[in-house]
Amino acid sequence: MGIIFDEKNRIFHLTNGSISYVLQISKDGYINHLYFGKAVRSYKGSNSLINYDRGFSPNPENHALNRVFSLDTQPMEYPSYGLGDFRNPAYVVQLEDGSTISDLRYVSHNIFEGKKKLEGLPATWTNEPSDATSLEIITMDTVTNLQVVLSYTIFNDYDAVCRSAKYKNCGKNNIKILNASSMCLDFRESNFECISLYGAHINERNVQRFKLNHGCQSIESKRGMSSHQYSPFTALVRKDTNEDFGEAYGISLVYSGNFAIKVEVDQFDRTRVTAGINDFDFTWLLEENEEFQTPECVMVYSDKGLGNMSKTFYGLYQDHLSRSIHTKKERPILINNWEATYFDFTEEKILQIAEKGKELGMELFVLDDGWFGKRNNDDCSLGDWFVNKDKIPSGIDGLAKKIKSMGIDFGIWIEPEMVNEDSELYRKHPDWCIHVKNRPHTYGREQLVLDLSRKEVRDYVVEVITDVIKDENISYVKWDANRHLTNIGSFTLPADRQRETVHRYVLGLYDIMDRITSARPDILFEGCSGGGGRFDAGIYYYMPQTWTSDNTDAICRLKIQHGTSLVFPPVSMASHVSVVPNHQVGRITPMSTRGNCAMSGNLGYELDITKLDEKDQEEVKKQVAFYKEIRNTIQFGDFYRILSPFEGNETAWNFVSKDKDEAILMYFKVLSEPNCNVTTVKMKGLNPDFIYENEELGKFYGDELMYSGIAVPIQKEDFASKMWVFKKVAE
Ligand code: DGJ
């Protein structure tokens, strides 16, 4: 268990008894990938590499007379460019003479318990050194003295291997990094399908599954943020892999900026995956002794389908990535005023909403956008983080105090990374935004992005935001970011470092998130970027929940939450009941369905609850009370996808408490169908030997609920849903 080093054959076997990852240092110092998958008890080389003379696959200098050896045919751990391997390289560097050839070879290695921090970047961590074992392989290009340390960590309790690479210029001459992947994974086959998550604003994380083709298929962002459009995640699965069976390799980047996950099938039907910072419009200058750390890539292996892959991500990310003290705490049911008022509110209105929220049982009021500067619209004041006393005469502290005294907590919205031209901040510091000198700005929601690569900008943001949230009555903060990066340039960076701007921005973002969240660890932070535009593992390190989407329509949310659940647990998905007709798509759905969908995640409300009629108020009150009863199982139990909204008219999922004493089944049907089949939903994850009782359906053994299933009565309305709670009554 841990990392076994076979000194004679120079083979490293990373294993936790459940998975194995095997690599070997060749005689020439190349690092070959040998295996990743279900655990093998001791790797002896049954799949040793067999080389043949391959046409047009060059032989390196040390094999000049040995035509059967070519890097083009080797499974590599961190392949270089230009020495015979024509597949996507893991990295490319440019030397001062303009050449782009380098050749990293093994120098030495370290094996140790635990895991080192990644300087300046979010990454998985260990509580105790005994949680994981790490391997560092030190490689060097002797011509340039470029050193690259490849890091691997295997966790004992989670079937995941985490990788990253650290560059150091140990020579005298400058080196320019053109591409620096976090990892490369070479499979000796192409018998895979690829699952990725694509989308748009108010339509995030649609599940796409496609067969691999020869050539390169790439999932990437060039938007400066991980984006609504593509998530930094991919799974390679077998043709017959489904939720419960089959192999799945889940690849998730702990990064929030431009990323690329490239999957390439080559001439011999083998598959190479590289993942990391997108090399598009990226370079990084390494001067003598300077270092560069890549983000971390987490690779999960499951031989029990996608459900188990997701379960591993949830566990690993909750236990070893999210660092918030709220990660394992029940989350408050909130009422947010955004869709209730947008910018048009007064202190009185806010107090009325909070008061009604308290009456209905809600636990936290969130004051959204529009409380600062002169922001009565979305065209001004970002950067001016002082309260608008015309709207809130009591100030934030006064308002927070009033709301707290009602017996409900108070939270606030901020968008620290942005600035409007129409703001005091911009008028004072017009060069503080990301832009190319002498070019007109490009706008997104009429705002510009602050240049977080600059220390003085970061210090200002940290100071002003820390001040905004210093009031002890603030217990929650929603951190928004409402545009992507364009016209990219930094005022202070030299010409040969301009293409570092985006990554420096992301490092700057992590720096301010680190400082601001550490200053108030008691605050529950929620990530947001125009909804779920930055729902990624990098942000998850700082913030244990994210506003899943600006789309609050329950039917659209089924897909959005299903897609998100491939990597992130339901508790991390903020999910609100809103008004009908829905503001984003105009759909009218029953309150019960809106409730059931929102209760499938981290429940909140976002509508003018002061305007609800008696009946709806009663229903909301019941939902809130009911969610409090089931919240622990929803938020901290196991989650199982049963029917996919991407495959038909119905969606179903269930939650099971860790002790398996309680289970909650949710079923949704989008459109009513005439004379249709009676669907049987088979629950998952129950104890087959427990007897469970549901008030409506009666008592059943767990095995019956799972294997025989539940017949769902035909729903004679559109957008219908059902929820059943099962409690263990005997075993
Ligand atoms: C986008 C967010 O996703 C919304 O919830 C809301 O906070 C607005 N921004 C406010 O401008």
XYZ file of C-alpha atoms and ligand atoms in Angstrom:
742
model
C 0.000 0.000 0.000
C 1.206 3.492 -0.777
C 4.041 3.660 -3.257
C 6.150 0.602 -3.913
C 9.462 1.127 -5.678
C 10.990 -1.826 -7.495
C 14.577 -0.627 -7.548
C 15.873 -3.247 -9.920
C 13.389 -2.515 -12.658
C 12.879 1.099 -11.622
C 9.120 0.643 -11.424
C 6.870 2.776 -9.216
C 3.598 1.185 -8.210
C 1.147 3.611 -6.620
C -1.639 1.672 -4.975
C -4.221 1.977 -2.220
C -5.346 -1.617 -2.604
C -8.261 -0.530 -4.756
C -6.504 1.159 -7.688
C -3.020 0.939 -9.145
C -0.984 3.454 -11.120
C 2.287 2.138 -12.482
C 5.183 3.888 -14.179
C 8.730 2.970 -15.020
C 11.992 4.733 -15.595
C 13.535 3.296 -18.750
C 17.269 2.601 -19.084
C 17.595 5.914 -20.919
C 15.758 7.838 -18.214
C 12.466 8.229 -20.054
C 9.394 7.904 -17.863
C 6.964 5.367 -19.244
C 3.387 4.937 -18.204
C 2.533 1.281 -17.659
C -0.897 1.049 -16.084
C -3.778 2.904 -14.408
C -6.885 1.062 -13.229
C -8.164 -1.537 -10.816
C -5.558 -2.607 -8.273
C -3.071 -5.324 -9.101
C -1.430 -6.794 -6.025
C 2.088 -6.697 -7.411
C 3.071 -5.421 -10.802
C 5.561 -7.767 -12.494
C 5.428 -6.511 -16.056
C 2.913 -8.759 -17.782
C 2.126 -5.889 -20.141
C 5.769 -4.925 -20.731
C 6.330 -2.727 -23.716
C 7.016 -4.499 -26.998
C 8.624 -2.276 -29.595
C 8.654 -2.646 -33.392
C 10.180 -0.691 -36.184
C 7.441 1.731 -37.162
C 7.624 3.702 -40.372
C 8.133 7.413 -39.985
C 8.590 7.165 -36.229
C 12.056 8.592 -35.585
C 14.674 7.110 -33.274
C 16.425 9.309 -30.707
C 20.201 9.718 -30.672
C 20.810 7.066 -28.045
C 18.886 4.609 -30.244
C 20.174 5.761 -33.620
C 20.952 2.226 -34.712
C 17.991 0.735 -32.940
C 15.092 1.338 -35.265
C 12.583 -0.421 -33.075
C 12.742 2.303 -30.439
C 10.877 5.526 -30.996
C 9.312 7.943 -28.535
C 6.367 7.960 -30.914
C 5.475 4.471 -29.760
C 6.131 4.816 -26.032
C 3.432 5.466 -23.415
C 4.875 8.504 -21.672
C 4.273 10.222 -18.352
C 5.325 13.700 -19.442
C 6.255 13.691 -23.126
C 8.394 16.333 -24.742
C 8.110 17.862 -28.164
C 10.336 17.386 -31.163
C 12.299 14.221 -30.464
C 10.125 11.753 -32.263
C 6.830 11.745 -30.375
C 4.347 13.356 -32.746
C 1.384 13.241 -30.369
C 0.393 16.214 -28.197
C 3.317 16.980 -25.913
C 2.796 17.535 -22.200
C 4.923 20.656 -22.399
C 6.875 22.857 -24.783
C 9.551 25.388 -23.901
C 11.370 27.914 -26.032
C 15.022 28.678 -25.481
C 16.829 31.958 -26.005
C 18.047 30.830 -29.422
C 14.412 30.430 -30.452
C 14.484 26.631 -30.575
C 11.714 24.632 -28.942
C 13.365 21.271 -28.339
C 13.987 19.876 -24.873
C 14.443 16.421 -23.446
C 13.460 15.746 -19.836
C 15.033 12.639 -18.307
C 14.863 11.087 -14.872
C 17.387 12.296 -12.320
C 16.069 11.133 -8.939
C 12.920 10.713 -6.922
C 11.404 11.089 -3.458
C 8.636 9.103 -1.866
C 6.995 10.499 1.250
C 3.845 10.329 3.332
C 1.332 13.137 2.973
C 1.311 15.813 0.322
C 3.055 19.132 -0.224
C 1.165 22.373 -0.785
C 1.083 23.820 -4.282
C 2.472 27.334 -3.988
C -0.224 29.891 -4.782
C -2.709 27.359 -6.096
C -5.658 25.476 -4.644
C -5.049 21.738 -4.429
C -6.021 18.657 -2.493
C -4.465 18.331 0.948
C -4.045 15.777 3.672
C -5.256 16.039 7.259
C -2.672 13.544 8.434
C 0.451 12.452 6.573
C -0.992 8.943 6.663
C -3.932 10.000 4.427
C -1.852 9.723 1.275
C 1.533 8.926 -0.181
C 3.361 11.117 -2.664
C 6.035 10.620 -5.257
C 8.170 13.325 -6.783
C 10.178 12.504 -9.873
C 12.885 15.007 -10.615
C 13.636 15.324 -14.309
C 16.132 17.499 -16.111
C 16.954 18.666 -19.614
C 20.741 18.731 -19.486
C 21.181 21.091 -22.425
C 19.196 23.930 -20.816
C 19.219 22.859 -17.173
C 15.463 23.034 -17.100
C 14.239 20.981 -14.152
C 10.698 19.648 -13.985
C 9.446 17.861 -10.900
C 6.498 15.577 -11.572
C 4.318 15.120 -8.500
C 1.947 12.254 -7.824
C -0.234 11.636 -4.785
C -2.375 8.601 -4.138
C -5.014 8.857 -1.397
C -5.638 5.843 0.842
C -9.400 6.196 1.024
C -10.185 7.599 -2.390
C -9.521 6.046 -5.758
C -7.720 9.034 -7.126
C -4.245 10.030 -8.222
C -3.435 13.750 -8.157
C -0.758 15.128 -10.426
C 1.034 18.387 -11.081
C 4.407 19.575 -12.382
C 6.822 22.192 -11.138
C 9.347 23.883 -13.416
C 12.611 25.438 -12.381
C 15.147 27.198 -14.541
C 18.425 25.893 -13.119
C 20.412 27.350 -15.997
C 21.664 30.827 -16.768
C 19.582 31.580 -19.844
C 15.934 32.493 -19.953
C 13.437 29.789 -20.828
C 9.955 30.515 -22.073
C 7.261 27.979 -21.250
C 4.851 27.686 -24.178
C 2.819 24.855 -22.745
C 2.866 23.197 -19.317
C 0.272 20.501 -18.769
C -0.473 19.263 -15.297
C -0.407 15.684 -16.473
C -0.349 13.284 -19.379
C -2.075 9.923 -19.371
C -1.300 7.445 -22.135
C -3.606 4.493 -22.719
C -2.594 1.706 -25.088
C -6.090 1.576 -26.591
C -8.840 3.838 -27.866
C -11.827 1.810 -26.819
C -13.382 4.734 -24.960
C -16.166 7.200 -25.068
C -15.677 10.693 -23.759
C -18.066 12.527 -21.455
C -17.812 16.273 -21.141
C -19.935 19.115 -19.802
C -20.801 22.003 -22.124
C -23.250 24.859 -21.881
C -23.961 28.553 -21.853
C -25.183 31.172 -19.410
C -28.461 29.882 -17.903
C -27.752 26.505 -19.513
C -24.689 25.120 -17.751
C -23.177 21.625 -17.703
C -25.093 19.644 -20.273
C -23.803 16.106 -20.449
C -22.279 15.179 -23.790
C -21.050 11.661 -24.552
C -19.232 10.822 -27.759
C -17.052 8.134 -29.252
C -13.403 9.020 -29.592
C -12.203 9.708 -33.111
C -8.710 9.575 -34.491
C -7.153 12.981 -34.037
C -7.484 15.360 -31.157
C -10.680 16.318 -29.395
C -10.281 19.169 -26.977
C -12.407 20.555 -24.175
C -11.190 23.995 -23.286
C -11.804 27.528 -22.150
C -10.218 30.648 -23.644
C -12.463 32.944 -21.595
C -10.164 33.653 -18.652
C -12.466 31.658 -16.402
C -13.369 28.003 -16.386
C -16.698 29.161 -17.904
C -20.319 28.187 -18.441
C -19.324 26.908 -21.857
C -17.029 24.003 -20.877
C -16.234 22.581 -17.471
C -12.658 21.561 -16.603
C -13.710 17.939 -16.451
C -13.764 14.913 -18.724
C -14.472 11.256 -18.207
C -13.213 8.483 -20.417
C -15.590 5.557 -20.182
C -16.170 2.231 -21.889
C -18.940 1.853 -24.442
C -21.087 -0.038 -21.963
C -20.273 2.046 -18.885
C -23.386 3.420 -17.220
C -24.228 4.816 -13.802
C -23.662 1.513 -12.032
C -21.348 -0.612 -14.142
C -18.178 -0.293 -16.124
C -14.950 1.623 -16.098
C -14.729 5.391 -15.846
C -11.650 7.588 -15.672
C -12.712 10.998 -14.348
C -10.337 13.891 -14.965
C -10.932 17.113 -13.071
C -8.683 20.161 -13.001
C -8.337 22.169 -9.837
C -8.206 25.392 -11.816
C -10.500 28.309 -12.623
C -8.864 29.907 -15.670
C -8.173 28.987 -19.282
C -7.809 25.240 -19.399
C -7.476 22.507 -21.995
C -8.163 18.810 -21.697
C -6.990 17.236 -24.931
C -7.822 13.664 -25.863
C -5.910 12.349 -28.844
C -6.238 9.021 -30.594
C -3.115 8.242 -32.595
C -2.110 6.120 -35.566
C -1.872 2.963 -33.454
C -5.295 3.430 -31.814
C -3.856 4.574 -28.538
C -5.249 7.445 -26.494
C -3.327 10.303 -24.955
C -4.946 12.696 -22.501
C -3.230 15.908 -21.475
C -4.794 18.405 -19.096
C -3.780 21.741 -17.679
C -3.599 25.444 -18.391
C -4.648 26.115 -21.974
C -1.538 26.760 -24.042
C -3.609 29.092 -26.234
C -2.363 32.671 -25.742
C -0.173 31.516 -22.864
C 3.548 31.759 -22.274
C 5.561 32.067 -19.087
C 9.059 33.435 -18.868
C 11.365 31.611 -16.488
C 14.467 33.513 -15.603
C 17.413 31.987 -13.786
C 16.252 30.139 -10.628
C 12.605 31.024 -11.191
C 9.910 28.396 -10.692
C 6.540 27.725 -12.217
C 3.911 25.500 -10.656
C 1.126 23.968 -12.770
C -2.359 23.505 -11.321
C -3.334 20.102 -10.010
C -5.196 17.492 -12.018
C -7.253 14.872 -10.183
C -7.697 11.514 -11.907
C -10.363 9.242 -10.468
C -10.741 5.609 -11.461
C -13.996 3.696 -11.044
C -14.825 0.182 -12.155
C -18.380 0.606 -10.860
C -19.695 3.160 -13.268
C -20.191 6.892 -13.232
C -22.091 6.871 -9.953
C -19.044 5.578 -8.137
C -16.771 8.026 -9.977
C -18.942 10.900 -8.741
C -18.981 9.473 -5.222
C -15.177 9.461 -5.212
C -15.039 13.076 -6.373
C -17.557 14.115 -3.689
C -15.660 12.375 -0.900
C -12.217 13.494 -1.996
C -13.295 17.080 -2.588
C -15.204 17.317 0.697
C -12.497 15.657 2.778
C -9.367 16.857 1.029
C -10.092 19.920 -1.120
C -12.711 22.222 0.392
C -11.101 23.986 3.310
C -14.161 25.858 4.593
C -15.314 25.051 8.108
C -18.825 24.906 6.625
C -18.069 21.967 4.350
C -19.506 19.422 6.765
C -22.071 21.719 8.371
C -25.743 21.860 7.483
C -26.399 24.839 5.233
C -28.981 27.487 6.075
C -32.160 27.829 4.006
C -31.846 31.275 2.537
C -34.055 33.911 0.981
C -32.293 36.059 -1.631
C -33.814 39.304 -2.924
C -32.370 39.245 -6.479
C -35.288 37.876 -8.478
C -37.665 39.566 -6.009
C -36.472 43.134 -6.523
C -33.424 43.209 -8.818
C -31.970 46.713 -8.240
C -35.247 48.264 -7.218
C -35.473 48.019 -3.450
C -35.585 50.083 -0.293
C -34.490 49.185 3.196
C -38.119 48.798 4.121
C -38.728 46.313 1.324
C -35.669 44.324 2.336
C -36.835 44.186 5.933
C -40.268 43.006 4.809
C -38.767 40.170 2.786
C -36.490 39.157 5.640
C -39.380 39.261 8.079
C -41.557 37.111 5.857
C -38.628 34.748 5.375
C -38.320 34.374 9.125
C -42.062 33.744 9.401
C -41.819 30.977 6.784
C -38.941 29.342 8.617
C -36.021 30.502 6.496
C -32.685 30.981 8.237
C -30.672 33.508 6.258
C -31.494 36.635 4.289
C -29.138 37.536 1.413
C -28.914 41.093 0.123
C -27.942 40.741 -3.525
C -26.569 43.261 -6.048
C -27.496 46.968 -5.852
C -26.669 48.004 -2.283
C -23.544 50.092 -2.991
C -22.347 53.218 -4.837
C -25.190 54.534 -6.944
C -26.012 51.174 -8.408
C -29.639 51.258 -9.461
C -28.779 49.473 -12.676
C -26.008 47.152 -13.846
C -24.064 49.892 -15.640
C -22.202 51.550 -12.762
C -20.503 51.509 -9.369
C -18.649 48.185 -9.338
C -15.533 49.041 -7.366
C -17.289 51.532 -5.096
C -17.912 49.235 -2.175
C -19.626 51.712 0.118
C -23.285 51.509 0.996
C -25.904 53.546 -0.880
C -27.547 55.349 2.022
C -30.433 56.502 -0.169
C -31.451 52.865 -0.421
C -30.236 51.630 2.942
C -30.233 54.518 5.397
C -29.159 52.252 8.265
C -26.031 51.164 6.424
C -25.023 47.530 6.067
C -24.199 47.182 9.742
C -27.525 48.721 10.752
C -29.483 46.572 8.326
C -27.618 43.435 9.353
C -28.350 44.193 12.985
C -32.055 44.697 12.324
C -32.276 41.470 10.369
C -30.283 39.548 12.942
C -32.592 40.783 15.652
C -35.523 39.232 13.759
C -33.847 35.888 14.373
C -32.602 35.358 10.844
C -29.003 35.567 9.637
C -27.678 38.133 7.187
C -25.560 37.706 4.068
C -24.371 39.994 1.295
C -23.432 39.950 -2.408
C -20.105 41.243 -3.731
C -18.304 41.249 -7.079
C -14.730 42.092 -6.072
C -12.987 41.360 -9.371
C -14.837 43.959 -11.424
C -15.032 47.685 -12.029
C -17.404 49.931 -13.993
C -16.070 52.889 -15.961
C -18.737 54.847 -14.153
C -17.200 54.434 -10.707
C -14.962 56.424 -8.431
C -12.454 53.586 -8.525
C -12.119 53.665 -12.314
C -11.878 57.454 -12.411
C -9.011 57.261 -9.948
C -7.242 54.241 -11.478
C -8.164 53.843 -15.160
C -5.143 51.587 -15.720
C -6.255 49.075 -13.066
C -8.405 47.089 -15.473
C -7.229 44.373 -17.822
C -6.742 46.016 -21.210
C -4.311 46.511 -24.040
C -2.886 50.021 -24.086
C -4.292 52.266 -26.819
C -7.114 49.906 -27.670
C -10.735 50.669 -26.873
C -12.220 48.584 -24.071
C -14.522 45.677 -24.721
C -17.316 45.456 -22.195
C -19.348 42.674 -20.651
C -22.421 43.896 -18.776
C -20.745 47.324 -19.196
C -18.023 46.304 -16.778
C -14.283 45.741 -16.895
C -12.100 43.233 -15.069
C -9.642 44.417 -12.456
C -6.066 43.428 -13.160
C -5.498 41.060 -10.270
C -2.019 40.260 -11.551
C -1.021 43.551 -9.893
C -0.245 43.514 -6.203
C -1.494 47.042 -5.526
C -4.858 46.154 -7.126
C -5.118 42.978 -5.059
C -4.179 44.788 -1.868
C -6.830 47.401 -2.526
C -9.515 44.784 -3.218
C -8.618 42.782 -0.117
C -8.660 45.887 2.057
C -11.969 47.220 0.816
C -13.791 43.870 0.751
C -12.468 42.820 4.142
C -13.887 46.072 5.406
C -17.287 45.423 3.776
C -17.612 42.026 5.411
C -16.047 42.836 8.761
C -19.408 43.268 10.496
C -19.873 40.294 12.757
C -23.531 40.083 11.766
C -22.529 39.037 8.252
C -22.509 35.251 8.139
C -22.655 34.587 4.385
C -21.100 36.157 1.277
C -21.981 35.518 -2.367
C -18.924 36.225 -4.543
C -20.015 36.971 -8.100
C -18.096 37.562 -11.356
C -20.182 38.623 -14.315
C -17.986 38.727 -17.362
C -15.140 36.915 -19.063
C -11.750 38.329 -20.002
C -11.173 40.157 -23.289
C -8.703 42.689 -24.648
C -6.170 40.927 -22.483
C -3.142 42.859 -21.394
C -1.633 44.079 -18.180
C -0.462 47.677 -17.790
C 2.643 46.807 -15.831
C 3.899 43.572 -17.355
C 6.775 43.788 -19.872
C 6.105 42.787 -23.475
C 7.582 39.313 -23.081
C 5.299 38.598 -20.132
C 2.013 39.914 -21.544
C 0.818 36.394 -22.320
C 1.136 35.566 -18.625
C -1.705 37.957 -17.836
C -4.560 35.462 -17.637
C -2.765 32.963 -15.434
C -1.449 35.798 -13.273
C -5.042 37.012 -12.994
C -6.121 33.575 -11.783
C -3.225 33.425 -9.299
C -4.251 36.901 -8.153
C -7.837 35.738 -7.765
C -6.694 32.827 -5.610
C -4.558 35.199 -3.562
C -7.479 37.535 -2.793
C -9.846 34.630 -2.180
C -7.315 33.163 0.208
C -6.839 36.412 2.120
C -10.519 37.379 2.225
C -11.871 33.969 3.176
C -9.109 33.443 5.764
C -9.913 36.781 7.404
C -13.446 35.550 8.134
C -13.377 31.734 8.223
C -16.719 31.806 10.036
C -18.464 33.222 6.953
C -20.136 30.809 4.543
C -18.867 31.848 1.092
C -20.802 30.986 -2.044
C -19.094 31.160 -5.435
C -20.962 32.578 -8.404
C -20.162 33.754 -11.888
C -23.325 34.772 -13.683
C -24.747 31.639 -12.069
C -22.544 28.587 -12.559
C -19.846 30.048 -14.800
C -17.051 29.153 -12.413
C -18.326 25.997 -10.766
C -14.936 24.319 -10.620
C -12.646 22.538 -8.198
C -10.358 25.582 -7.863
C -13.144 27.709 -6.407
C -14.383 24.746 -4.340
C -11.139 24.929 -2.350
C -12.173 28.369 -1.039
C -15.984 28.170 -1.177
C -18.013 25.077 -0.314
C -21.028 26.010 -2.435
C -21.755 27.735 -5.724
C -24.796 29.381 -7.262
C -25.430 26.624 -9.770
C -27.093 28.705 -12.479
C -28.928 31.962 -13.060
C -31.614 29.721 -14.487
C -34.050 28.969 -11.659
C -36.610 27.119 -13.771
C -37.106 23.732 -12.124
C -37.203 21.849 -15.427
C -34.000 23.383 -16.788
C -32.414 22.839 -13.390
C -32.920 19.076 -13.656
C -30.311 18.934 -16.412
C -28.065 21.569 -14.870
C -27.992 19.833 -11.477
C -27.641 16.366 -13.018
C -24.646 17.526 -15.096
C -23.056 19.312 -12.147
C -23.471 16.217 -10.001
C -20.961 14.303 -12.109
C -18.235 16.033 -10.098
C -19.819 18.070 -7.297
C -22.109 16.925 -4.466
C -25.693 18.240 -4.135
C -24.781 20.203 -0.990
C -22.457 22.355 -3.086
C -25.256 23.301 -5.501
C -27.217 26.361 -4.388
C -30.691 25.807 -5.702
C -33.586 28.237 -5.301
C -37.350 28.202 -5.656
C -38.406 31.193 -7.770
C -41.593 32.751 -9.066
C -43.686 31.634 -12.046
C -43.776 32.393 -14.892
C -40.076 31.786 -14.522
C -37.933 34.854 -15.304
C -35.474 33.032 -17.564
C -37.696 30.797 -19.674
C -41.272 31.878 -18.893
C -42.354 28.412 -17.803
C -45.079 27.850 -15.228
C -44.303 24.900 -12.998
C -46.083 23.750 -9.833
C -44.703 24.982 -6.517
C -44.225 21.361 -5.475
C -41.921 20.660 -8.432
C -39.988 23.867 -7.854
C -39.594 22.786 -4.243
C -38.594 19.208 -5.024
C -35.989 20.329 -7.526
C -34.510 22.955 -5.209
C -34.614 20.498 -2.307
C -32.459 18.163 -4.393
C -29.599 20.536 -3.620
C -28.851 23.304 -1.158
C -32.301 24.879 -0.753
C -33.051 28.586 -0.968
C -35.787 30.928 -2.155
C -35.464 33.810 -4.574
C -38.797 35.539 -5.117
C -40.894 38.197 -3.484
C -42.307 36.070 -0.717
C -44.274 39.044 0.580
C -46.453 38.730 -2.517
C -47.242 35.015 -2.231
C -50.886 34.122 -1.727
C -51.934 32.225 1.381
C -51.805 28.843 -0.327
C -48.276 29.289 -1.659
C -47.127 30.672 1.673
C -48.428 27.591 3.386
C -46.708 25.358 0.854
C -43.407 27.191 1.191
C -43.643 26.973 4.955
C -44.157 23.234 4.692
C -41.278 22.843 2.245
C -38.937 24.729 4.549
C -39.967 22.701 7.587
C -39.731 19.479 5.621
C -36.303 20.276 4.186
C -35.011 20.842 7.699
C -36.063 17.284 8.506
C -34.412 15.710 5.474
C -31.540 18.184 5.030
C -28.911 16.022 6.648
C -29.569 13.142 4.285
C -29.769 15.413 1.213
C -26.632 17.334 2.093
C -24.452 14.643 3.617
C -25.918 11.343 2.505
C -25.019 9.483 -0.667
C -26.528 10.686 -3.928
C -27.549 8.329 -6.735
C -28.691 9.297 -10.226
C -31.424 6.949 -11.447
C -33.112 8.392 -14.566
C -31.245 10.982 -16.601
C -32.983 14.133 -17.882
C -30.667 13.894 -20.889
C -32.127 10.549 -21.898
C -35.853 11.111 -21.683
C -38.890 12.804 -20.264
C -38.271 11.639 -16.705
C -35.647 12.309 -14.070
C -35.125 10.429 -10.841
C -32.494 10.435 -8.145
C -32.316 9.321 -4.561
C -30.408 10.233 -1.443
C -29.455 7.766 1.288
C -28.161 8.732 4.727
C -24.696 7.403 5.552
C -26.153 4.953 8.087
C -28.750 3.951 5.449
C -31.569 4.646 7.891
C -33.249 7.216 5.663
C -33.709 7.530 1.921
C -35.373 10.201 -0.192
C -36.512 9.466 -3.708
C -37.313 12.285 -6.130
C -39.068 11.749 -9.447
C -39.829 14.371 -12.107
C -41.737 14.077 -15.364
C -41.381 16.949 -17.813
C -44.378 16.492 -20.135
C -47.514 14.518 -19.484
C -48.007 11.682 -21.992
C -51.246 10.084 -23.145
C -51.818 6.445 -22.282
C -48.181 5.931 -21.392
C -46.271 3.263 -19.579
C -46.181 3.141 -15.792
C -42.552 3.804 -14.945
C -40.819 1.655 -12.355
C -38.090 3.483 -10.484
C -35.445 1.334 -8.834
C -33.845 2.923 -5.818
C -30.126 2.638 -5.154
C -27.804 2.437 -2.197
C -30.262 1.087 0.414
C -29.476 -1.664 2.864
C -31.208 -4.698 1.311
C -31.858 -6.134 4.785
C -33.487 -3.069 6.301
C -37.239 -2.637 6.319
C -38.108 0.858 5.180
C -41.435 2.574 5.599
C -42.989 5.280 3.520
C -46.214 6.820 4.852
C -47.951 6.605 1.487
C -46.566 3.348 0.075
C -46.090 1.158 3.149
C -43.246 -1.077 4.330
C -40.681 -2.828 2.132
C -37.304 -4.464 2.458
C -34.521 -2.450 0.901
C -33.911 -5.202 -1.644
C -37.459 -4.865 -2.999
C -37.172 -1.088 -3.351
C -33.888 -1.488 -5.189
C -34.443 -4.556 -7.361
C -38.181 -4.661 -7.905
C -38.622 -0.892 -7.687
C -41.525 1.466 -7.222
C -44.324 1.879 -9.748
C -44.918 5.597 -10.243
C -48.569 6.523 -10.854
C -49.101 8.314 -14.166
C -48.892 12.066 -13.643
C -51.635 13.862 -15.532
C -50.000 17.260 -15.701
C -46.891 18.758 -17.191
C -43.849 19.368 -14.978
C -45.042 16.959 -12.324
C -42.911 15.550 -9.537
C -43.102 13.208 -6.576
C -41.004 12.784 -3.479
C -41.001 9.808 -1.131
C -39.167 9.567 2.170
C -38.331 6.108 3.437
C -37.302 5.506 7.004
C -35.840 2.347 8.426
C -38.264 0.713 10.818
C -36.596 -2.659 11.335
C -33.740 -4.814 10.146
C -25.434 37.180 -11.453
C -25.822 36.220 -10.380
O -25.713 34.913 -10.835
C -27.208 36.555 -9.908
O -27.653 35.608 -8.985
C -27.193 37.920 -9.310
O -26.396 37.930 -8.162
C -26.689 38.919 -10.322
N -25.450 38.516 -10.917
C -26.517 40.275 -9.701
O -25.963 41.171 -10.552
